[in-house]
Amino acid sequence: VLAIVQAFLLLLGCAPKFQLICGHVYMLAFHYHNKIIWDGEDVMFRLWSFFLLFLPLHRITIYDGFGRLTREEQKKTDTWPIWPFRLWQLELCFIYAGAGFGKLSNERWQNGTAMYYISHEQDFFGGPFTPDFLFNRIGPLKLMTWASALLECTCIVTIWPISTRMITLVSMIGLHLGIELSMNMHCFEWLSILGWIIFLVEPLKES
């Protein structure tokens, strides 16, 4: 109950740093209390809550109109180091490198049948958008299998150059929205989308 109350206060921007620290401690306490009930996305919850501790969230609070500053006020604010964002970005790339190259070493992902087996996994499959022409035909299932593996293996490279960044962001967000519509992966898709949005942060160019 206390965690829910503090999460609501964080949403409002009331002492965000304090709420984040408490939320991270709660996450660790629950995680190590019983590891059986946790899965991979919960590790992302823990990592994301840690990275958020270093972001300038104190500027977006209920007291300052959630960051709606005038141009003159923005000039007066101090800059913020880029390394917390880079740390988050690198962690996301490590996660997808492990996922992508792990798929390449799996025979089902190699021959394109992985999505066929996933579509028959009742624990994970069964979202609001599962049309037969996509999930009941071997051709589209193979294309989705290989496309997913290709995106996860290449995104960790194409996300860094400015010229390919937006294409990569749109592709990865689209991939996870597709997972959200067709599968039951809880909060994994939204955690991933949040991680990719961090790549929109760029260093301030000196005038």
mmCIF file of C-alpha atoms in Angstrom:
data_model
loop_
_atom_site.group_PDB
_atom_site.id
_atom_site.type_symbol
_atom_site.label_atom_id
_atom_site.label_comp_id
_atom_site.label_asym_id
_atom_site.label_seq_id
_atom_site.Cartn_x
_atom_site.Cartn_y
_atom_site.Cartn_z
ATOM 1 C CA VAL A 1 0.000 0.000 0.000
ATOM 2 C CA LEU A 2 2.825 2.364 0.865
ATOM 3 C CA ALA A 3 4.503 1.612 -2.471
ATOM 4 C CA ILE A 4 1.281 2.401 -4.358
ATOM 5 C CA VAL A 5 0.858 5.688 -2.482
ATOM 6 C CA GLN A 6 4.440 6.712 -3.223
ATOM 7 C CA ALA A 7 4.071 5.709 -6.879
ATOM 8 C CA PHE A 8 1.060 8.030 -7.093
ATOM 9 C CA LEU A 9 3.076 10.831 -5.475
ATOM 10 C CA LEU A 10 5.847 10.176 -7.998
ATOM 11 C CA LEU A 11 3.305 10.515 -10.798
ATOM 12 C CA LEU A 12 2.316 13.907 -9.399
ATOM 13 C CA GLY A 13 5.939 14.941 -9.064
ATOM 14 C CA CYS A 14 5.876 15.309 -5.278
ATOM 15 C CA ALA A 15 9.472 14.866 -4.042
ATOM 16 C CA PRO A 16 10.237 12.568 -6.996
ATOM 17 C CA LYS A 17 13.771 11.633 -5.929
ATOM 18 C CA PHE A 18 12.591 10.445 -2.515
ATOM 19 C CA GLN A 19 9.713 8.453 -4.043
ATOM 20 C CA LEU A 20 12.089 6.844 -6.537
ATOM 21 C CA ILE A 21 14.581 5.814 -3.867
ATOM 22 C CA CYS A 22 11.805 4.237 -1.805
ATOM 23 C CA GLY A 23 10.368 2.532 -4.879
ATOM 24 C CA HIS A 24 13.743 1.044 -5.760
ATOM 25 C CA VAL A 25 14.191 -0.252 -2.208
ATOM 26 C CA TYR A 26 10.712 -1.825 -2.317
ATOM 27 C CA MET A 27 11.565 -3.455 -5.642
ATOM 28 C CA LEU A 28 14.744 -4.972 -4.234
ATOM 29 C CA ALA A 29 12.988 -6.131 -1.066
ATOM 30 C CA PHE A 30 10.211 -7.893 -2.975
ATOM 31 C CA HIS A 31 12.626 -9.350 -5.503
ATOM 32 C CA TYR A 32 14.879 -11.002 -2.954
ATOM 33 C CA HIS A 33 12.012 -12.030 -0.691
ATOM 34 C CA ASN A 34 10.803 -14.658 -3.169
ATOM 35 C CA LYS A 35 12.675 -15.109 -6.453
ATOM 36 C CA ILE A 36 10.256 -17.741 -7.756
ATOM 37 C CA ILE A 37 7.533 -15.199 -8.555
ATOM 38 C CA TRP A 38 9.828 -12.974 -10.645
ATOM 39 C CA ASP A 39 10.793 -13.233 -14.310
ATOM 40 C CA GLY A 40 12.936 -11.317 -16.808
ATOM 41 C CA GLU A 41 10.734 -8.245 -17.018
ATOM 42 C CA ASP A 42 11.007 -7.775 -13.272
ATOM 43 C CA VAL A 43 14.766 -7.505 -13.655
ATOM 44 C CA MET A 44 14.067 -4.688 -16.139
ATOM 45 C CA PHE A 45 11.791 -3.055 -13.540
ATOM 46 C CA ARG A 46 14.659 -3.113 -11.053
ATOM 47 C CA LEU A 47 17.198 -1.774 -13.551
ATOM 48 C CA TRP A 48 14.890 0.952 -14.845
ATOM 49 C CA SER A 49 14.052 2.109 -11.312
ATOM 50 C CA PHE A 50 17.806 2.376 -10.663
ATOM 51 C CA PHE A 51 18.497 4.408 -13.813
ATOM 52 C CA LEU A 52 15.617 6.761 -13.039
ATOM 53 C CA LEU A 53 17.381 7.741 -9.803
ATOM 54 C CA PHE A 54 19.990 9.642 -11.834
ATOM 55 C CA LEU A 55 17.692 11.493 -14.215
ATOM 56 C CA PRO A 56 16.661 15.139 -13.673
ATOM 57 C CA LEU A 57 13.117 14.290 -12.614
ATOM 58 C CA HIS A 58 13.167 17.001 -9.964
ATOM 59 C CA ARG A 59 12.506 19.485 -12.797
ATOM 60 C CA ILE A 60 9.198 17.891 -13.738
ATOM 61 C CA THR A 61 6.997 18.237 -10.690
ATOM 62 C CA ILE A 62 3.542 19.407 -9.733
ATOM 63 C CA TYR A 63 5.120 22.598 -8.390
ATOM 64 C CA ASP A 64 6.575 23.814 -11.700
ATOM 65 C CA GLY A 65 3.749 22.834 -14.042
ATOM 66 C CA PHE A 66 5.441 19.515 -14.891
ATOM 67 C CA GLY A 67 8.366 21.160 -16.624
ATOM 68 C CA ARG A 68 6.432 23.786 -18.583
ATOM 69 C CA LEU A 69 9.034 26.521 -18.289
ATOM 70 C CA THR A 70 9.276 29.644 -20.415
ATOM 71 C CA ARG A 71 12.252 30.125 -22.722
ATOM 72 C CA GLU A 72 13.843 32.555 -20.246
ATOM 73 C CA GLU A 73 13.398 30.101 -17.378
ATOM 74 C CA GLN A 74 14.895 27.269 -19.429
ATOM 75 C CA LYS A 75 18.021 29.325 -20.023
ATOM 76 C CA LYS A 76 18.465 29.767 -16.285
ATOM 77 C CA THR A 77 18.279 26.047 -15.483
ATOM 78 C CA ASP A 78 21.507 24.138 -15.064
ATOM 79 C CA THR A 79 22.515 21.435 -17.549
ATOM 80 C CA TRP A 80 22.416 17.749 -16.697
ATOM 81 C CA PRO A 81 25.162 15.179 -17.426
ATOM 82 C CA ILE A 82 24.531 12.778 -20.294
ATOM 83 C CA TRP A 83 26.139 9.726 -18.644
ATOM 84 C CA PRO A 84 22.963 8.490 -16.851
ATOM 85 C CA PHE A 85 21.198 8.364 -20.213
ATOM 86 C CA ARG A 86 24.189 6.679 -21.845
ATOM 87 C CA LEU A 87 24.262 4.086 -19.056
ATOM 88 C CA TRP A 88 20.601 3.268 -19.677
ATOM 89 C CA GLN A 89 21.132 3.152 -23.448
ATOM 90 C CA LEU A 90 24.092 0.788 -23.134
ATOM 91 C CA GLU A 91 22.186 -1.515 -20.776
ATOM 92 C CA LEU A 92 19.315 -1.685 -23.272
ATOM 93 C CA CYS A 93 21.747 -2.593 -26.057
ATOM 94 C CA PHE A 94 23.260 -5.354 -23.911
ATOM 95 C CA ILE A 95 19.777 -6.751 -23.254
ATOM 96 C CA TYR A 96 18.908 -6.835 -26.945
ATOM 97 C CA ALA A 97 22.304 -8.181 -27.955
ATOM 98 C CA GLY A 98 21.735 -11.102 -25.599
ATOM 99 C CA ALA A 99 18.174 -11.609 -26.843
ATOM 100 C CA GLY A 100 19.017 -11.254 -30.541
ATOM 101 C CA PHE A 101 22.112 -13.438 -30.678
ATOM 102 C CA GLY A 102 20.436 -15.924 -28.345
ATOM 103 C CA LYS A 103 17.704 -16.312 -30.963
ATOM 104 C CA LEU A 104 20.287 -16.929 -33.687
ATOM 105 C CA SER A 105 21.660 -19.903 -31.747
ATOM 106 C CA ASN A 106 18.186 -21.474 -31.445
ATOM 107 C CA GLU A 107 17.087 -23.877 -34.175
ATOM 108 C CA ARG A 108 13.449 -22.723 -34.098
ATOM 109 C CA TRP A 109 14.430 -19.122 -34.731
ATOM 110 C CA GLN A 110 16.803 -20.227 -37.475
ATOM 111 C CA ASN A 111 14.195 -22.243 -39.396
ATOM 112 C CA GLY A 112 11.431 -19.686 -38.745
ATOM 113 C CA THR A 113 9.126 -21.852 -36.641
ATOM 114 C CA ALA A 114 9.575 -20.027 -33.322
ATOM 115 C CA MET A 115 6.448 -17.890 -33.724
ATOM 116 C CA TYR A 116 4.425 -21.018 -34.521
ATOM 117 C CA TYR A 117 5.292 -22.484 -31.121
ATOM 118 C CA ILE A 118 4.798 -19.142 -29.386
ATOM 119 C CA SER A 119 1.322 -18.766 -30.926
ATOM 120 C CA HIS A 120 0.337 -22.079 -29.297
ATOM 121 C CA GLU A 121 1.706 -21.115 -25.867
ATOM 122 C CA GLN A 122 -1.444 -20.342 -23.873
ATOM 123 C CA ASP A 123 0.438 -18.644 -21.032
ATOM 124 C CA PHE A 124 1.870 -15.937 -23.293
ATOM 125 C CA PHE A 125 -0.238 -15.793 -26.434
ATOM 126 C CA GLY A 126 -3.779 -14.541 -26.881
ATOM 127 C CA GLY A 127 -3.977 -10.758 -27.151
ATOM 128 C CA PRO A 128 -6.750 -8.677 -28.732
ATOM 129 C CA PHE A 129 -5.162 -8.787 -32.224
ATOM 130 C CA THR A 130 -4.433 -12.340 -33.424
ATOM 131 C CA PRO A 131 -5.885 -12.624 -36.957
ATOM 132 C CA ASP A 132 -5.740 -16.008 -38.666
ATOM 133 C CA PHE A 133 -4.029 -14.642 -41.783
ATOM 134 C CA LEU A 134 -1.007 -13.787 -39.615
ATOM 135 C CA PHE A 135 -0.954 -16.368 -36.849
ATOM 136 C CA ASN A 136 -2.505 -19.370 -38.577
ATOM 137 C CA ARG A 137 -0.325 -19.370 -41.713
ATOM 138 C CA ILE A 138 3.215 -20.686 -41.765
ATOM 139 C CA GLY A 139 4.439 -18.028 -44.242
ATOM 140 C CA PRO A 140 3.585 -14.942 -42.128
ATOM 141 C CA LEU A 141 4.751 -16.754 -38.978
ATOM 142 C CA LYS A 142 8.172 -17.376 -40.519
ATOM 143 C CA LEU A 143 8.417 -13.771 -41.696
ATOM 144 C CA MET A 144 7.559 -12.472 -38.218
ATOM 145 C CA THR A 145 10.080 -14.853 -36.639
ATOM 146 C CA TRP A 146 12.952 -13.788 -38.869
ATOM 147 C CA ALA A 147 11.993 -10.105 -38.801
ATOM 148 C CA SER A 148 11.961 -10.087 -34.992
ATOM 149 C CA ALA A 149 15.390 -11.762 -34.809
ATOM 150 C CA LEU A 150 16.790 -9.402 -37.460
ATOM 151 C CA LEU A 151 15.519 -6.299 -35.669
ATOM 152 C CA GLU A 152 16.903 -7.382 -32.311
ATOM 153 C CA CYS A 153 20.325 -8.193 -33.781
ATOM 154 C CA THR A 154 20.678 -4.994 -35.823
ATOM 155 C CA CYS A 155 19.001 -2.410 -33.569
ATOM 156 C CA ILE A 156 21.980 -2.317 -31.215
ATOM 157 C CA VAL A 157 24.073 -0.916 -34.091
ATOM 158 C CA THR A 158 21.574 1.147 -36.099
ATOM 159 C CA ILE A 159 20.281 3.009 -33.029
ATOM 160 C CA TRP A 160 23.501 4.989 -32.604
ATOM 161 C CA PRO A 161 23.935 6.862 -35.934
ATOM 162 C CA ILE A 162 21.620 9.863 -36.225
ATOM 163 C CA SER A 163 20.725 8.899 -39.804
ATOM 164 C CA THR A 164 19.199 5.549 -38.776
ATOM 165 C CA ARG A 165 18.067 6.340 -35.244
ATOM 166 C CA MET A 166 14.469 7.330 -35.972
ATOM 167 C CA ILE A 167 13.925 4.361 -38.287
ATOM 168 C CA THR A 168 15.214 2.056 -35.576
ATOM 169 C CA LEU A 169 13.077 3.694 -32.890
ATOM 170 C CA VAL A 170 9.913 3.420 -34.983
ATOM 171 C CA SER A 171 10.713 -0.210 -35.849
ATOM 172 C CA MET A 172 11.382 -1.265 -32.254
ATOM 173 C CA ILE A 173 8.385 0.581 -30.840
ATOM 174 C CA GLY A 174 6.236 -0.975 -33.572
ATOM 175 C CA LEU A 175 7.614 -4.422 -32.704
ATOM 176 C CA HIS A 176 6.703 -4.038 -29.052
ATOM 177 C CA LEU A 177 3.283 -2.609 -29.792
ATOM 178 C CA GLY A 178 2.714 -5.695 -31.934
ATOM 179 C CA ILE A 179 3.760 -7.893 -29.018
ATOM 180 C CA GLU A 180 1.377 -5.981 -26.748
ATOM 181 C CA LEU A 181 -1.541 -6.527 -29.138
ATOM 182 C CA SER A 182 -0.907 -10.206 -29.788
ATOM 183 C CA MET A 183 0.672 -11.577 -26.617
ATOM 184 C CA ASN A 184 0.374 -11.483 -22.865
ATOM 185 C CA MET A 185 3.786 -10.283 -21.699
ATOM 186 C CA HIS A 186 2.559 -8.011 -18.895
ATOM 187 C CA CYS A 187 4.677 -4.815 -18.756
ATOM 188 C CA PHE A 188 7.674 -5.987 -20.783
ATOM 189 C CA GLU A 189 6.651 -4.097 -23.941
ATOM 190 C CA TRP A 190 6.167 -0.791 -22.122
ATOM 191 C CA LEU A 191 9.443 -1.135 -20.243
ATOM 192 C CA SER A 192 11.203 -1.737 -23.554
ATOM 193 C CA ILE A 193 9.482 1.219 -25.234
ATOM 194 C CA LEU A 194 10.521 3.452 -22.331
ATOM 195 C CA GLY A 195 14.104 2.278 -22.773
ATOM 196 C CA TRP A 196 14.089 3.064 -26.496
ATOM 197 C CA ILE A 197 12.590 6.510 -25.923
ATOM 198 C CA ILE A 198 15.714 7.354 -23.885
ATOM 199 C CA PHE A 199 17.595 7.476 -27.199
ATOM 200 C CA LEU A 200 15.710 10.666 -28.034
ATOM 201 C CA VAL A 201 17.859 12.458 -25.434
ATOM 202 C CA GLU A 202 20.851 14.134 -27.045
ATOM 203 C CA PRO A 203 23.736 16.157 -25.600
ATOM 204 C CA LEU A 204 23.328 19.910 -25.581
ATOM 205 C CA LYS A 205 25.289 21.459 -28.424
ATOM 206 C CA GLU A 206 27.550 24.308 -27.443
ATOM 207 C CA SER A 207 26.798 27.579 -29.209
#
